[in-house]
PDB file of C-alpha atoms in Angstrom:
ATOM      1  CA  MET A   1      63.368  91.009  95.929  1.00  0.00           C
ATOM      2  CA  ALA A   2      66.607  89.722  94.505  1.00  0.00           C
ATOM      3  CA  ASP A   3      67.180  86.269  93.040  1.00  0.00           C
ATOM      4  CA  PHE A   4      70.096  84.589  94.837  1.00  0.00           C
ATOM      5  CA  SER A   5      71.093  81.668  92.651  1.00  0.00           C
ATOM      6  CA  HIS A   6      74.338  79.729  92.882  1.00  0.00           C
ATOM      7  CA  ASP A   7      76.190  82.385  90.908  1.00  0.00           C
ATOM      8  CA  GLY A   8      79.933  82.580  91.539  1.00  0.00           C
ATOM      9  CA  GLY A   9      79.762  86.367  91.679  1.00  0.00           C
ATOM     10  CA  LEU A  10      77.343  86.219  94.597  1.00  0.00           C
ATOM     11  CA  TRP A  11      79.612  83.854  96.495  1.00  0.00           C
ATOM     12  CA  THR A  12      82.490  86.238  95.862  1.00  0.00           C
ATOM     13  CA  ALA A  13      80.416  89.173  97.131  1.00  0.00           C
ATOM     14  CA  ARG A  14      79.400  87.110 100.173  1.00  0.00           C
ATOM     15  CA  LEU A  15      83.018  86.244 100.994  1.00  0.00           C
ATOM     16  CA  ILE A  16      84.343  89.775 100.397  1.00  0.00           C
ATOM     17  CA  GLY A  17      81.560  91.239 102.558  1.00  0.00           C
ATOM     18  CA  ALA A  18      82.173  88.782 105.379  1.00  0.00           C
ATOM     19  CA  VAL A  19      85.934  89.350 105.428  1.00  0.00           C
ATOM     20  CA  SER A  20      85.502  93.119 105.110  1.00  0.00           C
ATOM     21  CA  GLY A  21      83.037  93.267 107.993  1.00  0.00           C
ATOM     22  CA  ALA A  22      85.366  91.289 110.226  1.00  0.00           C
ATOM     23  CA  ALA A  23      88.359  93.435 109.246  1.00  0.00           C
ATOM     24  CA  ILE A  24      86.536  96.757 109.693  1.00  0.00           C
ATOM     25  CA  SER A  25      85.423  95.816 113.163  1.00  0.00           C
ATOM     26  CA  LEU A  26      89.070  95.641 114.271  1.00  0.00           C
ATOM     27  CA  ALA A  27      88.934  99.428 114.465  1.00  0.00           C
ATOM     28  CA  TYR A  28      85.996  99.358 116.871  1.00  0.00           C
ATOM     29  CA  LEU A  29      87.290  96.906 119.446  1.00  0.00           C
ATOM     30  CA  LEU A  30      90.881  95.732 119.293  1.00  0.00           C
ATOM     31  CA  PRO A  31      91.567  92.155 120.429  1.00  0.00           C
ATOM     32  CA  LYS A  32      93.816  91.538 123.419  1.00  0.00           C
ATOM     33  CA  ASP A  33      95.773  88.683 121.842  1.00  0.00           C
ATOM     34  CA  ARG A  34      96.088  86.632 118.675  1.00  0.00           C
ATOM     35  CA  GLN A  35      93.793  83.871 119.891  1.00  0.00           C
ATOM     36  CA  GLU A  36      90.957  86.309 120.555  1.00  0.00           C
ATOM     37  CA  ALA A  37      91.543  87.994 117.202  1.00  0.00           C
ATOM     38  CA  ALA A  38      91.479  84.696 115.311  1.00  0.00           C
ATOM     39  CA  MET A  39      88.376  83.453 117.115  1.00  0.00           C
ATOM     40  CA  ARG A  40      86.440  86.654 116.522  1.00  0.00           C
ATOM     41  CA  PHE A  41      87.609  87.002 112.922  1.00  0.00           C
ATOM     42  CA  LEU A  42      86.609  83.455 111.984  1.00  0.00           C
ATOM     43  CA  THR A  43      83.269  83.825 113.763  1.00  0.00           C
ATOM     44  CA  GLY A  44      82.621  87.050 111.853  1.00  0.00           C
ATOM     45  CA  VAL A  45      83.491  85.492 108.504  1.00  0.00           C
ATOM     46  CA  ALA A  46      81.305  82.437 109.168  1.00  0.00           C
ATOM     47  CA  THR A  47      78.391  84.608 110.292  1.00  0.00           C
ATOM     48  CA  GLY A  48      78.733  86.843 107.239  1.00  0.00           C
ATOM     49  CA  ILE A  49      78.757  83.871 104.881  1.00  0.00           C
ATOM     50  CA  ILE A  50      75.808  82.139 106.547  1.00  0.00           C
ATOM     51  CA  PHE A  51      73.537  85.122 107.199  1.00  0.00           C
ATOM     52  CA  GLY A  52      74.694  87.537 104.472  1.00  0.00           C
ATOM     53  CA  GLY A  53      71.832  86.948 102.060  1.00  0.00           C
ATOM     54  CA  SER A  54      68.989  87.219 104.540  1.00  0.00           C
ATOM     55  CA  THR A  55      70.588  90.179 106.313  1.00  0.00           C
ATOM     56  CA  GLY A  56      71.108  91.984 103.017  1.00  0.00           C
ATOM     57  CA  LEU A  57      67.500  91.425 101.997  1.00  0.00           C
ATOM     58  CA  TRP A  58      66.287  92.621 105.398  1.00  0.00           C
ATOM     59  CA  ILE A  59      68.386  95.811 105.243  1.00  0.00           C
ATOM     60  CA  ALA A  60      67.362  96.519 101.640  1.00  0.00           C
ATOM     61  CA  ALA A  61      63.682  96.069 102.519  1.00  0.00           C
ATOM     62  CA  ARG A  62      63.941  98.259 105.628  1.00  0.00           C
ATOM     63  CA  LEU A  63      65.685 101.018 103.679  1.00  0.00           C
ATOM     64  CA  GLN A  64      63.337 100.491 100.704  1.00  0.00           C
ATOM     65  CA  VAL A  65      66.227 100.208  98.254  1.00  0.00           C
ATOM     66  CA  ALA A  66      65.775  96.584  97.163  1.00  0.00           C
ATOM     67  CA  THR A  67      64.797  97.576  93.614  1.00  0.00           C
ATOM     68  CA  SER A  68      67.757  99.970  93.291  1.00  0.00           C
ATOM     69  CA  LEU A  69      70.489  97.495  94.211  1.00  0.00           C
ATOM     70  CA  SER A  70      71.847  94.500  92.348  1.00  0.00           C
ATOM     71  CA  PRO A  71      71.871  91.069  94.015  1.00  0.00           C
ATOM     72  CA  GLY A  72      75.662  91.361  94.433  1.00  0.00           C
ATOM     73  CA  GLU A  73      75.357  94.672  96.236  1.00  0.00           C
ATOM     74  CA  ILE A  74      72.660  93.301  98.530  1.00  0.00           C
ATOM     75  CA  MET A  75      74.807  90.263  99.315  1.00  0.00           C
ATOM     76  CA  LEU A  76      77.918  92.371  99.936  1.00  0.00           C
ATOM     77  CA  MET A  77      76.023  94.737 102.231  1.00  0.00           C
ATOM     78  CA  GLY A  78      74.356  91.926 104.169  1.00  0.00           C
ATOM     79  CA  SER A  79      77.514  89.873 104.610  1.00  0.00           C
ATOM     80  CA  ALA A  80      79.531  92.861 105.802  1.00  0.00           C
ATOM     81  CA  PHE A  81      76.818  93.932 108.251  1.00  0.00           C
ATOM     82  CA  ALA A  82      76.269  90.439 109.676  1.00  0.00           C
ATOM     83  CA  SER A  83      80.011  89.905 110.021  1.00  0.00           C
ATOM     84  CA  LEU A  84      80.548  93.281 111.644  1.00  0.00           C
ATOM     85  CA  CYS A  85      77.779  92.735 114.195  1.00  0.00           C
ATOM     86  CA  ALA A  86      78.845  89.215 115.125  1.00  0.00           C
ATOM     87  CA  TRP A  87      82.518  90.124 115.462  1.00  0.00           C
ATOM     88  CA  TRP A  88      81.838  93.216 117.531  1.00  0.00           C
ATOM     89  CA  GLY A  89      79.265  91.486 119.740  1.00  0.00           C
ATOM     90  CA  LEU A  90      81.587  88.560 120.418  1.00  0.00           C
ATOM     91  CA  GLY A  91      84.350  90.988 121.396  1.00  0.00           C
ATOM     92  CA  VAL A  92      82.103  92.740 123.892  1.00  0.00           C
ATOM     93  CA  LEU A  93      80.988  89.416 125.399  1.00  0.00           C
ATOM     94  CA  ALA A  94      84.595  88.216 125.668  1.00  0.00           C
ATOM     95  CA  ARG A  95      85.553  91.367 127.589  1.00  0.00           C
ATOM     96  CA  VAL A  96      82.546  91.099 129.938  1.00  0.00           C
ATOM     97  CA  PHE A  97      83.228  87.447 130.715  1.00  0.00           C
ATOM     98  CA  ALA A  98      86.934  88.149 131.217  1.00  0.00           C
ATOM     99  CA  ARG A  99      86.124  90.936 133.645  1.00  0.00           C
ATOM    100  CA  TYR A 100      83.336  89.300 135.646  1.00  0.00           C
ATOM    101  CA  GLY A 101      83.547  85.589 134.813  1.00  0.00           C
ATOM    102  CA  GLY A 102      86.504  84.550 136.969  1.00  0.00           C
ATOM    103  CA  ARG A 103      85.503  86.061 140.303  1.00  0.00           C
ATOM    104  CA  GLY A 104      83.095  83.354 141.449  1.00  0.00           C
ATOM    105  CA  ARG A 105      80.003  85.560 141.709  1.00  0.00           C
TER     106      ARG A 105
END
């Protein structure tokens, strides 16, 4: 496994991965307005920063590539994946609630 110390390079990789994951997911599900875009983007960045390390380690272990990747690469991969999933999932939930939430069912 990788050693995730308080290295500035790892924090940079974490931030770049989180922002990249949130930005990439714009192509999958476009927001309806600026408020939705800002909410989903910030949620994606926060999720990528918080869960990037553990997600990266989980992916690297599942793919059996943990010994082949540097800690920065694992952090970048994990942050981007966590951010992408959170941003996309929140967009789907927002659309479902907008469609079915206001009809009083």
